[in-house]
Amino acid sequence: MESVNPTSLQAGQPWPLGAHFDGHGVNFAVFSGHAQSIELCLFDSDGQFEVARLRLPCLTGEVWHGYLPGAQTGLVYGLRAHGPWRPDKGLRFDAAKLLLDPYARDIVGDFIWSPVHFSQEHPLSRHMDTHDNARLALKARVVDDHFDWGDDHPPTTPLAHSVLYECHVKGFSQLHPDIPAALRGSFAGLAHPAAVAHFKALGITAVNLLPVHYSLTEERLVSMGLTNYWGYNTLGFFCVNPRLASGALGLSVRDEFRHMVKTLHQAGLEVILDVVYNHTAEADHTGPTLSFRGLDNASYYMLAAGDASRYENYSGCGNTVNVKHPKVLQLVMDSLRYWVSDMHVDGFRFDLASVLGRTEQGFSTNAAFFAAVAQDPVLCRVKLIAEPWDLGPGGYQVGGFPRGWLEWNDHFRDGMRCFWIQSAASPHAPLAHCSRGDFAMRLCGSSDVYQPSQRTPAKSLNYVVSHDGFTLADLVSYNLRHNLANGEDNRDGTGDNLSFNCGEEGPSTDPTVLALRGKLQRVLLATTLLAQGTPMLSAGDELGHSQGGNNNPYCQDNAITWINWQSPNTDLLAFTQRVIGLRHLLQPFHNQWYSGIADLHGVYDLSWWEADGSVLQGDAWQQLMNRALACLVGHPGRSLKPVLLLINASATAVAFTLPRGSWQVLLDCAHSQGEPPATSPITSSLTVQAPSLCLLLQV
């Protein structure tokens, strides 16, 4: 690159954004609506020495662009943006800062926190102390994005048949004894036959991966010797996080990810990514200038009303991405399309997704982002899952997303925790917010939330445990959070967990405590996996994985979060496999709303019963001391046999009178693996232990 002639930079094209090799040279296109000029800075192959600065010669519709003939893939570059330093007007241009291209496919360098990344403000906002950060700045590398996908095709599993498995790429395989050490904790580890065999034996249909985009660890965590393990701090929206690649297969980071996707697809498994478009790693107004802030702060971020030197903080991470701006919206859309078209993923779970629907008037289903996704021929066919809240005013939007979207349903999470766990914790103290009526509503797709907007039950993503909070084992082993390892004096993480330690805080050898913990884990798994809606299982819960009571281990890249494969709860694993198998076999609830009205033959599509066989109706739904009920799914007009669920969250066993006919017990949560003793079909009654759930099929 030492021979590059600045006059050789030609006009090029304003599209596509980023750096793209056409076989003869590289076209560069960078958006900035407020910069006065943009410089392209070229570096040696290691990104250590700047060998040329070329001013992008053309500006078309807020896009600066130029074409460098003869340039090849592998070229390392960065950007410098010239413009006014007026934080009071939202303008933070500092040409001493080398900036990362927002469209970078490959990022060069290991980020090191240093004062040179910061633009120091004086009391007079027109002035600043500035230091060049080029030596330590992250750079972009021009790539050849070709990959031999062969006959790869998406599994396109229908929602009604989907079971999601939320997992961290590293945490899943880091301690797996059957995966070679060189592959553990990586995309290659997730694609290893031992991992695939676990997924298939379990019966899940999709892996929902915690963030794989290029992310940074916050300076505060680095100073404490910790890392942002979860990865919800994105800097590169088109780049795979190299920390999650093994390098052992001789593939680039990008291709190791694609190899994983291709392998999982061959096994019939979908790949869904957790994505973070609500904020970036540049943090608040005191944060570093790394990319977006230096290129066009006033466009990329939502600035505080009345003080353009500050940011709206709807993410809780210091800034909020301004998806209302057309070019910022384009960045998000281009990124999403890239991961589907070039990386072959099957869907996305959007972190703090309410940010994406914010307009000048607040959250709206008519926001530009939702309209753009709905009409996009690539994105309209993948699974779209919202975490339907953010930290801003009016940010809680469960049930408020457009029809095509699934939503994390915290009504289901909290309702099931209340019904099962809090009933066990306080069997004689009525809890007004977890009646049988509440339980039934959550079991059957949360019709109060989704039916009014004519969305199907499958749009309710049902979960009791996710990465964010206690594991399933900890949910029934701890009353209190134990987060001291996070370095915040146990102040971080929620204190409202609806958990119960079953009589002893933490590990226990008491048979009574262990028995209750086992039953509660099983009924929570069964309720989640059998309920109407789309179920999600958190990785490790099927094995009894514990985080030692840490309910916010976002910064724990160690055995706290890595799944313990050395001493798995094999009974719980067998139970989970059994329940998922029954869901696939029986489909106990279909993806339509029930009417509760009998057909011409007197068959109800859905009916509810007291334990004595009488109809559950009226005020009885809210009788707080009664914790037992039965649910009969009739399936009229469908070639499916009736299914009966017997639910007992009482303090003692309950004898249920069965509906007419012969019934075979297929699942009993009172048994460690869920498999009831072999018996002949029963016709009269069945005693259900406490707490427990039984699934019966009419024969």
XYZ file of C-alpha atoms in Angstrom, residues 92-635:
544
model
C -18.820 15.488 18.028
C -16.388 15.402 15.128
C -12.786 14.707 16.074
C -10.504 13.925 13.118
C -7.823 12.703 15.529
C -9.970 9.630 16.129
C -9.695 6.765 13.670
C -13.212 5.394 13.224
C -14.429 1.904 12.460
C -16.624 1.526 9.382
C -20.151 0.664 10.673
C -20.410 -1.825 7.786
C -17.146 -3.664 8.584
C -17.308 -7.404 7.855
C -14.009 -8.148 9.543
C -12.493 -6.145 12.404
C -8.738 -5.995 12.913
C -7.063 -5.629 16.290
C -7.704 -6.344 19.958
C -9.355 -3.394 21.607
C -7.381 -1.856 24.468
C -8.979 0.790 26.645
C -6.925 3.975 26.657
C -7.493 7.712 27.197
C -6.691 8.270 23.509
C -10.130 6.884 22.565
C -11.858 9.740 24.377
C -12.415 13.318 23.228
C -11.926 15.360 26.372
C -14.359 18.247 26.727
C -13.443 21.654 28.130
C -16.032 23.800 29.909
C -16.250 25.698 26.606
C -17.965 23.202 24.359
C -16.296 24.557 21.199
C -12.910 23.266 22.317
C -11.384 19.930 23.199
C -8.148 18.192 24.026
C -7.501 15.634 21.312
C -5.126 12.701 20.920
C -4.701 10.483 17.876
C -5.811 6.913 18.599
C -4.879 5.267 15.282
C -2.355 2.865 16.804
C -4.915 1.385 19.216
C -8.075 1.858 17.175
C -9.970 -1.046 15.661
C -9.806 -1.173 11.870
C -11.838 -2.863 9.152
C -10.576 -5.377 6.620
C -12.032 -5.763 3.123
C -13.264 -9.335 2.717
C -14.279 -11.813 0.076
C -17.644 -13.007 1.360
C -17.882 -16.132 -0.805
C -18.767 -19.366 0.978
C -19.705 -22.721 -0.493
C -23.135 -23.343 0.999
C -23.741 -26.411 -1.168
C -27.373 -27.441 -0.933
C -27.977 -25.662 2.388
C -31.563 -24.633 2.933
C -33.451 -23.333 5.966
C -35.480 -25.905 7.929
C -38.418 -23.417 8.094
C -39.946 -25.201 11.075
C -43.548 -24.056 11.624
C -44.102 -22.171 14.852
C -46.601 -24.768 16.030
C -43.821 -27.366 15.952
C -40.988 -25.166 17.237
C -39.126 -25.586 20.521
C -36.421 -22.985 21.085
C -33.207 -23.545 23.022
C -31.525 -20.371 24.239
C -27.795 -20.811 24.683
C -24.438 -19.066 24.784
C -21.982 -20.321 22.164
C -19.090 -20.587 24.603
C -21.020 -21.616 27.693
C -22.648 -24.582 25.976
C -19.503 -26.501 25.050
C -16.647 -25.051 27.120
C -16.763 -27.965 29.592
C -18.178 -30.650 27.292
C -15.997 -33.761 27.673
C -16.964 -35.263 24.304
C -15.957 -32.197 22.302
C -12.235 -31.813 21.506
C -10.544 -29.215 23.691
C -9.539 -27.149 20.651
C -13.185 -26.743 19.633
C -14.791 -26.098 22.989
C -16.484 -22.774 23.566
C -16.749 -21.971 19.866
C -18.979 -22.115 16.809
C -17.117 -25.290 15.834
C -17.934 -26.751 19.241
C -21.616 -26.018 18.744
C -21.456 -27.828 15.395
C -19.609 -30.855 16.767
C -21.482 -34.185 16.507
C -21.690 -34.420 20.311
C -23.487 -31.079 20.494
C -25.786 -31.889 17.593
C -26.585 -35.254 19.158
C -27.657 -33.533 22.372
C -29.912 -31.123 20.495
C -31.533 -33.905 18.512
C -31.995 -36.227 21.496
C -33.506 -33.369 23.466
C -35.998 -32.628 20.694
C -35.462 -28.895 20.280
C -35.911 -27.396 16.799
C -33.891 -24.167 17.026
C -30.867 -22.843 18.860
C -31.361 -19.220 19.936
C -27.820 -17.882 20.369
C -26.894 -15.058 22.701
C -25.188 -12.232 20.752
C -22.544 -13.233 18.215
C -22.014 -9.737 16.773
C -18.680 -8.063 17.470
C -18.935 -6.551 20.944
C -16.727 -4.837 23.508
C -16.263 -5.299 27.217
C -16.937 -2.086 29.123
C -13.953 -0.269 30.620
C -15.406 -0.671 34.109
C -15.471 -4.461 33.777
C -11.966 -4.607 32.322
C -10.664 -2.632 35.305
C -12.148 -5.320 37.583
C -10.707 -8.200 35.589
C -14.142 -9.175 34.244
C -15.568 -9.448 30.745
C -18.879 -8.790 29.058
C -19.566 -12.481 28.608
C -23.120 -12.215 27.307
C -22.098 -9.784 24.553
C -24.935 -7.245 24.719
C -22.585 -4.373 23.835
C -22.336 -4.356 20.049
C -19.874 -2.353 17.977
C -19.890 -4.297 14.680
C -23.351 -5.180 13.368
C -21.990 -7.084 10.336
C -19.076 -8.804 12.041
C -18.851 -12.111 13.911
C -17.293 -11.959 17.362
C -13.839 -13.577 17.029
C -13.875 -14.574 20.711
C -16.430 -17.246 19.783
C -14.344 -18.878 17.047
C -11.829 -21.667 17.594
C -9.650 -21.175 14.529
C -8.975 -24.903 14.749
C -10.723 -25.765 11.484
C -8.530 -23.506 9.356
C -11.518 -21.283 8.624
C -11.965 -17.562 9.069
C -14.140 -16.467 11.983
C -16.924 -15.696 9.531
C -16.670 -19.072 7.810
C -16.535 -21.007 11.076
C -19.865 -19.412 11.939
C -21.266 -20.341 8.532
C -19.962 -23.884 8.868
C -21.883 -24.105 12.148
C -25.097 -22.844 10.543
C -24.741 -25.261 7.641
C -24.130 -28.189 10.011
C -27.099 -27.361 12.221
C -29.323 -26.947 9.167
C -28.305 -30.402 7.975
C -29.566 -31.695 11.313
C -32.889 -29.895 10.825
C -32.097 -27.216 13.408
C -32.743 -23.523 12.922
C -30.328 -20.813 14.083
C -31.801 -17.695 15.678
C -29.600 -14.786 16.758
C -30.052 -12.481 19.714
C -29.345 -9.015 18.266
C -28.787 -5.648 19.931
C -29.812 -2.687 17.787
C -30.993 -0.552 20.687
C -27.572 0.836 21.690
C -23.881 0.616 20.806
C -20.655 0.107 22.750
C -19.866 3.844 22.659
C -21.828 4.299 25.922
C -22.954 7.728 27.185
C -21.636 11.227 26.401
C -18.449 10.476 28.358
C -17.753 7.316 26.369
C -15.149 6.615 23.683
C -15.294 7.800 20.086
C -14.958 4.573 18.110
C -17.332 4.702 15.137
C -20.879 6.072 15.088
C -20.279 8.995 17.463
C -17.398 10.287 15.362
C -19.084 9.762 11.995
C -22.411 11.438 12.739
C -23.406 11.583 16.387
C -26.544 13.641 15.749
C -27.910 11.066 13.298
C -26.932 7.753 14.860
C -28.156 8.483 18.383
C -31.298 9.799 20.018
C -30.222 13.022 21.748
C -31.799 14.224 24.954
C -34.611 16.730 24.564
C -33.303 20.162 25.518
C -29.665 19.045 25.772
C -28.097 17.722 22.591
C -24.828 17.011 24.421
C -26.529 14.104 26.209
C -28.300 10.957 25.024
C -31.674 9.467 25.664
C -30.928 6.293 27.602
C -33.832 3.964 26.847
C -31.391 1.037 26.797
C -29.915 1.572 30.250
C -26.475 1.351 28.609
C -25.828 5.057 28.052
C -27.203 5.672 24.571
C -30.092 4.789 22.278
C -29.757 4.097 18.551
C -31.884 6.486 16.488
C -33.686 4.023 14.212
C -36.044 6.847 13.218
C -33.309 8.261 10.962
C -33.536 6.777 7.426
C -29.838 5.955 7.150
C -29.705 4.429 10.621
C -32.778 2.390 9.761
C -30.965 1.323 6.596
C -27.993 0.187 8.682
C -30.247 -2.046 10.781
C -32.083 -3.416 7.758
C -28.862 -4.025 5.812
C -27.413 -5.835 8.810
C -30.458 -8.068 9.237
C -30.546 -8.921 5.537
C -26.833 -9.711 5.601
C -27.249 -12.255 8.398
C -30.099 -13.953 6.561
C -28.787 -13.774 2.985
C -25.063 -14.208 3.543
C -24.962 -16.047 6.866
C -28.191 -18.083 6.428
C -29.652 -17.531 9.894
C -33.327 -18.278 10.437
C -34.494 -15.497 12.696
C -33.727 -12.920 15.338
C -34.564 -12.132 18.921
C -34.400 -8.347 19.348
C -33.017 -7.129 22.664
C -35.088 -4.244 24.141
C -37.107 -4.231 20.949
C -39.419 -1.385 21.965
C -36.587 0.992 21.015
C -37.062 -0.050 17.392
C -40.710 1.017 17.441
C -40.195 4.473 18.943
C -41.503 7.469 17.015
C -41.762 11.134 17.955
C -45.075 10.241 19.623
C -43.747 7.168 21.437
C -43.958 3.460 20.590
C -46.057 2.606 17.535
C -46.719 -0.543 15.520
C -46.692 1.789 12.514
C -43.079 2.807 13.133
C -40.828 2.855 10.082
C -38.821 -0.143 11.276
C -41.850 -2.417 11.484
C -43.054 -1.277 8.056
C -39.632 -1.870 6.552
C -39.416 -5.401 7.961
C -42.969 -6.301 6.930
C -42.384 -5.452 3.278
C -38.872 -6.852 3.026
C -38.827 -10.024 0.869
C -35.899 -11.457 2.840
C -36.912 -10.641 6.406
C -40.640 -11.281 6.150
C -39.980 -15.042 5.999
C -37.791 -15.457 9.098
C -38.752 -15.701 12.752
C -38.885 -12.318 14.495
C -38.944 -12.329 18.298
C -39.221 -9.219 20.441
C -38.116 -8.597 23.955
C -41.123 -6.266 24.147
C -39.868 -3.587 26.510
C -37.191 -0.950 27.006
C -36.378 1.468 29.835
C -38.020 4.548 28.352
C -41.517 5.967 28.967
C -44.210 3.678 27.598
C -41.564 1.059 26.875
C -43.467 -1.964 28.216
C -45.233 -3.319 25.131
C -46.093 -6.977 25.772
C -48.903 -7.693 23.313
C -48.247 -4.466 21.434
C -46.031 -5.652 18.582
C -47.239 -6.184 14.992
C -48.918 -9.435 13.997
C -45.901 -11.160 12.475
C -43.862 -10.919 15.651
C -43.385 -13.302 18.553
C -42.868 -11.795 21.989
C -41.141 -12.897 25.149
C -44.151 -13.277 27.413
C -43.219 -12.279 30.953
C -46.875 -12.736 31.951
C -46.307 -16.452 31.368
C -42.982 -16.429 33.218
C -44.297 -14.658 36.292
C -47.656 -16.415 36.289
C -46.125 -19.870 36.261
C -43.548 -18.985 38.886
C -46.317 -17.650 41.106
C -48.645 -20.576 40.582
C -46.090 -23.293 41.220
C -43.221 -21.826 43.241
C -45.024 -19.318 45.406
C -47.760 -21.848 46.125
C -45.082 -24.209 47.411
C -43.437 -21.405 49.382
C -46.673 -20.236 51.022
C -49.247 -23.026 50.735
C -51.550 -21.444 53.316
C -51.145 -17.770 52.342
C -53.365 -16.744 49.410
C -51.564 -14.978 46.578
C -53.998 -12.719 44.752
C -52.013 -12.656 41.527
C -51.741 -16.379 40.804
C -55.241 -17.816 40.836
C -56.389 -20.786 38.800
C -57.872 -18.324 36.342
C -54.468 -16.667 35.855
C -52.823 -20.044 35.405
C -55.367 -21.162 32.802
C -54.959 -17.910 30.869
C -51.191 -18.384 30.634
C -51.454 -22.089 29.842
C -53.664 -21.317 26.859
C -51.626 -18.771 24.954
C -52.385 -15.648 27.036
C -55.500 -14.901 25.030
C -56.033 -11.706 27.029
C -52.781 -10.390 25.577
C -52.719 -11.716 22.000
C -56.256 -12.533 20.884
C -57.588 -8.919 20.838
C -55.028 -8.008 18.152
C -55.889 -11.152 16.167
C -52.496 -12.723 16.723
C -52.189 -16.485 17.023
C -51.277 -18.249 20.295
C -47.868 -19.170 18.859
C -46.873 -15.502 19.065
C -46.571 -15.971 22.816
C -43.019 -17.123 23.440
C -43.420 -19.022 26.685
C -40.535 -19.268 29.104
C -40.019 -19.528 32.833
C -36.231 -19.144 32.729
C -33.936 -17.283 30.337
C -30.279 -16.275 30.387
C -31.314 -13.161 32.331
C -32.007 -14.367 35.876
C -31.793 -17.543 37.916
C -31.330 -20.881 36.209
C -34.159 -23.350 36.756
C -32.187 -25.166 39.458
C -31.386 -21.877 41.221
C -34.980 -20.714 40.984
C -35.913 -23.479 43.430
C -32.694 -23.317 45.474
C -32.317 -19.650 46.400
C -34.548 -17.035 47.987
C -31.955 -14.308 47.433
C -29.575 -13.338 44.639
C -25.877 -14.060 45.211
C -24.088 -11.711 42.820
C -21.016 -10.623 44.783
C -18.720 -11.959 42.049
C -20.054 -9.217 39.749
C -18.294 -6.533 41.752
C -21.342 -4.415 42.562
C -21.845 -5.400 46.207
C -24.784 -7.623 45.253
C -26.825 -4.616 44.087
C -27.140 -5.719 40.460
C -29.747 -8.143 39.155
C -33.375 -8.143 40.165
C -34.393 -8.821 43.728
C -37.891 -9.898 42.669
C -37.353 -13.442 41.412
C -40.489 -15.251 42.637
C -38.090 -17.976 43.715
C -38.136 -20.400 46.673
C -35.229 -22.310 48.178
C -37.523 -25.117 49.359
C -36.268 -24.833 52.918
C -32.514 -24.357 52.600
C -30.520 -21.642 50.806
C -28.212 -23.092 48.161
C -26.889 -26.651 47.916
C -28.610 -29.176 50.145
C -28.410 -32.843 51.092
C -31.812 -32.885 52.780
C -33.973 -35.493 50.961
C -37.160 -33.509 51.597
C -35.677 -30.319 50.170
C -34.248 -32.141 47.155
C -37.527 -33.927 46.451
C -39.493 -30.680 46.415
C -36.896 -28.986 44.217
C -37.091 -31.856 41.760
C -40.882 -31.721 41.544
C -40.922 -27.956 41.049
C -38.347 -28.114 38.270
C -40.349 -30.810 36.525
C -43.719 -29.049 36.732
C -42.189 -25.794 35.490
C -40.573 -27.576 32.548
C -43.749 -29.492 31.752
C -45.952 -26.411 31.942
C -43.628 -24.443 29.653
C -43.183 -27.209 27.115
C -46.819 -28.338 26.956
C -48.559 -24.941 27.056
C -50.167 -23.281 24.071
C -47.629 -20.978 22.454
C -43.992 -21.338 21.410
C -41.810 -22.740 24.212
C -38.244 -21.714 24.985
C -35.836 -23.704 27.132
C -32.710 -22.139 28.631
C -29.590 -24.198 27.957
C -28.446 -26.222 30.934
C -31.799 -26.265 32.685
C -32.395 -29.771 31.365
C -29.181 -30.818 33.136
C -29.797 -29.050 36.444
C -27.106 -26.416 35.841
C -26.593 -23.959 38.701
C -24.965 -20.524 38.701
C -24.579 -20.558 42.465
C -27.463 -18.154 42.898
C -26.044 -15.488 40.575
C -29.037 -14.075 38.703
C -27.061 -11.582 36.583
C -23.884 -13.377 35.436
C -23.416 -11.215 32.334
C -19.771 -10.649 33.303
C -18.881 -14.197 34.381
C -16.904 -16.029 31.694
C -16.128 -18.996 33.907
C -17.645 -22.074 35.528
C -20.511 -19.979 36.901
C -22.006 -19.750 33.414
C -20.383 -22.673 31.594
C -22.717 -25.663 31.566
C -21.543 -28.396 33.906
C -21.461 -31.562 31.808
C -19.443 -33.493 34.398
C -22.312 -34.071 36.831
C -25.567 -33.653 34.922
C -28.956 -34.442 36.400
C -29.634 -37.388 34.102
C -33.151 -37.904 35.447
C -34.055 -34.300 34.663
C -32.572 -34.660 31.189
C -34.661 -37.790 30.553
C -37.728 -35.977 31.868
C -37.182 -32.998 29.556
C -36.696 -35.288 26.573
C -39.912 -37.075 27.450
C -41.963 -33.886 27.712
C -40.632 -32.446 24.446
C -41.313 -35.784 22.774
C -44.909 -35.718 24.022
C -45.341 -32.172 22.751
C -44.177 -33.204 19.275
C -46.286 -36.370 19.348
C -49.548 -35.054 20.747
C -49.516 -31.305 20.059
C -51.780 -30.949 23.120
C -52.835 -27.435 22.129
C -53.149 -26.315 18.519
C -52.326 -22.844 17.215
C -55.879 -21.470 17.257
C -57.939 -19.845 19.941
C -60.441 -22.055 21.744
C -64.085 -21.107 22.049
C -65.149 -23.318 24.957
C -68.363 -24.049 23.028
C -69.588 -27.571 22.241
C -69.937 -28.692 18.639
C -73.016 -30.457 17.181
C -71.922 -33.698 18.848
C -71.592 -32.095 22.250
C -67.771 -32.147 22.177
C -66.013 -29.110 23.650
C -62.778 -27.909 22.122
C -61.598 -26.934 25.604
C -63.156 -27.376 29.031
C -62.065 -26.911 32.630
C -62.962 -29.072 35.602
C -62.739 -29.192 39.357
C -60.986 -32.190 40.871
C -64.373 -33.728 41.733
C -65.422 -33.717 38.082
C -67.706 -30.676 38.229
C -67.339 -27.808 35.788
C -64.954 -25.060 36.884
C -66.799 -21.785 36.422
C -67.772 -18.426 37.883
C -66.156 -17.222 41.084
C -64.435 -20.572 41.542
C -61.704 -19.410 39.157
C -60.539 -16.917 41.774
C -60.775 -19.124 44.881
C -57.200 -18.683 46.005
C -56.994 -21.614 48.383
C -58.006 -24.103 45.699
C -54.904 -24.981 43.678
C -56.122 -27.988 41.668
C -57.853 -28.084 38.289
C -58.187 -30.209 35.169
C -58.021 -29.178 31.518
C -59.648 -31.298 28.807
C -58.692 -30.590 25.182
C -61.285 -32.192 22.926
C -59.892 -31.548 19.417
